[in-house]
PDB file of C-alpha atoms in Angstrom:
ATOM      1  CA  UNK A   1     103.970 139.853  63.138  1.00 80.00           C
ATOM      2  CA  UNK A   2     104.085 141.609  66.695  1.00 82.00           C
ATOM      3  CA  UNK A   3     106.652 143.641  68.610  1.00 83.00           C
ATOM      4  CA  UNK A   4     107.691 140.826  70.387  1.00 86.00           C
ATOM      5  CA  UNK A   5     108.298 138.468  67.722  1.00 88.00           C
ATOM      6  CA  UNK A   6     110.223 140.571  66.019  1.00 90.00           C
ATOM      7  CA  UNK A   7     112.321 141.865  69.245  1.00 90.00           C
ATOM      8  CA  UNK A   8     112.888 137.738  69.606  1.00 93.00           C
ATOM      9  CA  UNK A   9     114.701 137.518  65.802  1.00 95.00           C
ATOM     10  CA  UNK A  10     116.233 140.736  66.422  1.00 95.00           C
ATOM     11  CA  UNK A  11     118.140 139.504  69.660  1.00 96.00           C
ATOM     12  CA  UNK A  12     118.682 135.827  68.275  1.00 96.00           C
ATOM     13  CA  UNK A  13     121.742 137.450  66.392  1.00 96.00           C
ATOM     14  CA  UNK A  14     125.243 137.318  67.625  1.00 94.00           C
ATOM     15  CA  UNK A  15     126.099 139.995  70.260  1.00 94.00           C
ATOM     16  CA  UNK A  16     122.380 141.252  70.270  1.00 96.00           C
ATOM     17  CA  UNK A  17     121.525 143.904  73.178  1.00 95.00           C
ATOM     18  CA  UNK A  18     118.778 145.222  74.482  1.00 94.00           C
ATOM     19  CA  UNK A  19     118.310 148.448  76.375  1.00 91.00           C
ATOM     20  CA  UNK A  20     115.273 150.844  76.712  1.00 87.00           C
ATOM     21  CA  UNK A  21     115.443 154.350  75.201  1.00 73.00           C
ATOM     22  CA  UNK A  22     113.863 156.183  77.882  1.00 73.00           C
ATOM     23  CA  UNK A  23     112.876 159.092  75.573  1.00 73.00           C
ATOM     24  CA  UNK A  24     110.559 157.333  73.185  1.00 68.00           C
ATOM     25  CA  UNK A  25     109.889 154.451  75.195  1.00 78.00           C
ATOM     26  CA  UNK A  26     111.360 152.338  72.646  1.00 86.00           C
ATOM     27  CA  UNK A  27     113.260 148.862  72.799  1.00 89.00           C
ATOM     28  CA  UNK A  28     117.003 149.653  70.989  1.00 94.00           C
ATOM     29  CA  UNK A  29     118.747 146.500  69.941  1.00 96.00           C
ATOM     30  CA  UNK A  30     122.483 147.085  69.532  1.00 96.00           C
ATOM     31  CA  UNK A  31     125.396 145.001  68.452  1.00 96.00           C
ATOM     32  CA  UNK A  32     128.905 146.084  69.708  1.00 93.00           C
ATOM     33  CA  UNK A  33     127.058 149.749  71.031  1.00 92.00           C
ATOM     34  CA  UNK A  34     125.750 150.093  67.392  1.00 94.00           C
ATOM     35  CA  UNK A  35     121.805 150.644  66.993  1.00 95.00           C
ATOM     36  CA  UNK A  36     120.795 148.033  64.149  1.00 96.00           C
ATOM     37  CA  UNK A  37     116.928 148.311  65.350  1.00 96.00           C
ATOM     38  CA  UNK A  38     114.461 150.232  67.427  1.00 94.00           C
ATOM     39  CA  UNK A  39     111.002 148.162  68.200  1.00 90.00           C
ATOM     40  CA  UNK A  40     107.798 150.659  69.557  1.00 88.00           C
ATOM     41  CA  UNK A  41     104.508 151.271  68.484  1.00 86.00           C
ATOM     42  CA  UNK A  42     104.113 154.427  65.712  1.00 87.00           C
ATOM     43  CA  UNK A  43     100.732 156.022  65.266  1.00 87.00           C
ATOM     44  CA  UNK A  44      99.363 153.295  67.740  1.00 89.00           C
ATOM     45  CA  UNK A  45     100.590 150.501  65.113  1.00 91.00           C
ATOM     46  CA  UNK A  46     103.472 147.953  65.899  1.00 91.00           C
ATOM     47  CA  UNK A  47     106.259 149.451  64.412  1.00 92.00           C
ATOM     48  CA  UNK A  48     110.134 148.935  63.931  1.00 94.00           C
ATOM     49  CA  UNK A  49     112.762 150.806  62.306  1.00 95.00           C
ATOM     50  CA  UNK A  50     115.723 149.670  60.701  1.00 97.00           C
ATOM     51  CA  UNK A  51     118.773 151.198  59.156  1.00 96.00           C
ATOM     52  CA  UNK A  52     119.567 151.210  55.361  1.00 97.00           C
ATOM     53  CA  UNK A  53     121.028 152.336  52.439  1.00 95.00           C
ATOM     54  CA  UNK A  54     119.681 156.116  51.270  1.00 95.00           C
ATOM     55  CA  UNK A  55     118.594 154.066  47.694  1.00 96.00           C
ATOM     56  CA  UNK A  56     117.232 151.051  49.046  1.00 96.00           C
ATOM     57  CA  UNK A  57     114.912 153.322  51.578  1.00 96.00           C
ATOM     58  CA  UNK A  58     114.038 155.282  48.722  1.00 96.00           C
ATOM     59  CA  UNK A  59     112.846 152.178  46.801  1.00 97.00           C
ATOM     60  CA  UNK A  60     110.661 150.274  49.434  1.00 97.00           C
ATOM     61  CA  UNK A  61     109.059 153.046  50.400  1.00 97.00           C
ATOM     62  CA  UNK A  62     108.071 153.666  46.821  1.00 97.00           C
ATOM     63  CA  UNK A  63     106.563 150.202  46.828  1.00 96.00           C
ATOM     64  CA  UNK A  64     105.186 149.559  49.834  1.00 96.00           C
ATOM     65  CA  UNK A  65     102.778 151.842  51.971  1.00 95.00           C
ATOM     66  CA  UNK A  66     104.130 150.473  55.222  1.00 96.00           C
ATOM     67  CA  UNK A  67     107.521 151.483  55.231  1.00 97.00           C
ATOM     68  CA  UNK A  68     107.959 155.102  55.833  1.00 96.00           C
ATOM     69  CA  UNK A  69     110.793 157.590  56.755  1.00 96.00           C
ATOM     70  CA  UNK A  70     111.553 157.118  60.669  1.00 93.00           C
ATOM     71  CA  UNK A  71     109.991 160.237  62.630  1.00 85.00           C
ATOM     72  CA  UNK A  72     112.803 160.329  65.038  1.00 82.00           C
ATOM     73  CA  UNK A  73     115.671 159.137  63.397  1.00 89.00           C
ATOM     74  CA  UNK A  74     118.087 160.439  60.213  1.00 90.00           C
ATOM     75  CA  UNK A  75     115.294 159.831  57.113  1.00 92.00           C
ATOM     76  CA  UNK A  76     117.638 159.591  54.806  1.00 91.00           C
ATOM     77  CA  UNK A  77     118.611 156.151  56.326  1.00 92.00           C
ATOM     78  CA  UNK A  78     116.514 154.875  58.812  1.00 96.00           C
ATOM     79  CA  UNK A  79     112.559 153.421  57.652  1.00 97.00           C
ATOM     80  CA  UNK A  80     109.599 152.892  59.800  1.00 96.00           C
ATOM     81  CA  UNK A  81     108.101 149.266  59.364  1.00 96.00           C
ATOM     82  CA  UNK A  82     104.893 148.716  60.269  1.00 95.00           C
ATOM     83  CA  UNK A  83     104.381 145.401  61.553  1.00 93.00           C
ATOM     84  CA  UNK A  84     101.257 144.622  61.099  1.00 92.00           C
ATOM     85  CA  UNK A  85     100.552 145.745  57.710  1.00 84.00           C
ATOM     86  CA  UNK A  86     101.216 143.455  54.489  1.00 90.00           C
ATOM     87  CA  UNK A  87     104.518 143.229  54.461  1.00 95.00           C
ATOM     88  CA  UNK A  88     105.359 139.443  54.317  1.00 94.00           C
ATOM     89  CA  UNK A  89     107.481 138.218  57.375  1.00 93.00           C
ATOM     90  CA  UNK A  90     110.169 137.230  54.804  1.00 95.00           C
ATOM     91  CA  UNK A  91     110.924 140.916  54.129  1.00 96.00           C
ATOM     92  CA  UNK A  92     111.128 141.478  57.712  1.00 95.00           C
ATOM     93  CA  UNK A  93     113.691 139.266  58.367  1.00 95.00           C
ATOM     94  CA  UNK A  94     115.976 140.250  55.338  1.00 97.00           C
ATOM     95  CA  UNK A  95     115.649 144.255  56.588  1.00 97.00           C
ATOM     96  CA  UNK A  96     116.429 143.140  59.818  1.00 97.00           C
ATOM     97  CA  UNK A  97     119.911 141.405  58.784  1.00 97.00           C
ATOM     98  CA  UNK A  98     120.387 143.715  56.320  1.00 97.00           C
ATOM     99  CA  UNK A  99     120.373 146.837  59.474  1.00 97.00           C
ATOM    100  CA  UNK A 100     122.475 143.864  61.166  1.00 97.00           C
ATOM    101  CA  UNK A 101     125.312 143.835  58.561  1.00 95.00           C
ATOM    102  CA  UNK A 102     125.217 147.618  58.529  1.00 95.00           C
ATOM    103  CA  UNK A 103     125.720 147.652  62.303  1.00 95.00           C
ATOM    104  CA  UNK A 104     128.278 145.224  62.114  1.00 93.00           C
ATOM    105  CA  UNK A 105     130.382 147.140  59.417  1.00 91.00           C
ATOM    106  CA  UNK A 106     130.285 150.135  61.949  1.00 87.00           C
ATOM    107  CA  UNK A 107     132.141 148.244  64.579  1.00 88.00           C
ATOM    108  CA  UNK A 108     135.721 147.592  65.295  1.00 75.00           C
ATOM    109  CA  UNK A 109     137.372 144.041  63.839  1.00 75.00           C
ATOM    110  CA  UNK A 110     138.188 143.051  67.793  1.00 68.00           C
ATOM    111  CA  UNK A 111     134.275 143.150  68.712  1.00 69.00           C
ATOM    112  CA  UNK A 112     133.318 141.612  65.759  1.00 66.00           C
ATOM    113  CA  UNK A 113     135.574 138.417  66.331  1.00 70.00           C
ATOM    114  CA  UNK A 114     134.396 138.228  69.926  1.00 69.00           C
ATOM    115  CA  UNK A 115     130.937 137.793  68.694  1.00 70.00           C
TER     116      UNK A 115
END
């Protein structure tokens, strides 16, 4: 999978907004002002990182070599995804709405509803 593939799934969700963060040169997806995603290129590799629970970070990055604490983000809870290593797409796509939920639980009831 590429950066833009995965920036297309990322703003086919409800409420899905782009915007550039200037300091990285990264593309931030947001829902209701809430980062659920950040899409760039790590170490020269396509790269994403998503938001997620402190245990479930802990686990994946046990098992797979291509998800790794996020250099510029809280560790604890955000995780580097390479994109083009052998993670299968399906895993992608659950992170992704998994970071999505998250995001969404971090927002007031009124923006969620006018999704």
């Amino acid at each position: 999978m590429n950066n833009s593939a995965f920036l297309q799934y990322c703003m086919a969700k409800p409420g899905a907004e782009q915007s550039v963060q200037n300091r990285w040169r990264a593309n931030q997806v947001k829902v209701g002002g809430v980062m659920f995603a950040m899409v760039d290129h790590v170490e020269g590799r396509p790269a994403v990182a998503l938001k997620m629970s402190c245990e479930q970070a802990a686990q994946l990055r046990s098992e797979h070599k291509d998800i790794v604490p996020s250099p510029n983000l809280n560790k604890a809870h955000w995780s580097t995804i390479f994109l083009d290593g052998t993670l299968k797409d399906s895993l992608l796509y659950k992170l992704v709405d998994g970071s999505y939920s998250l995001a969404l639980n971090h927002i007031g009831e009124q923006t969620r509803q006018g999704l």
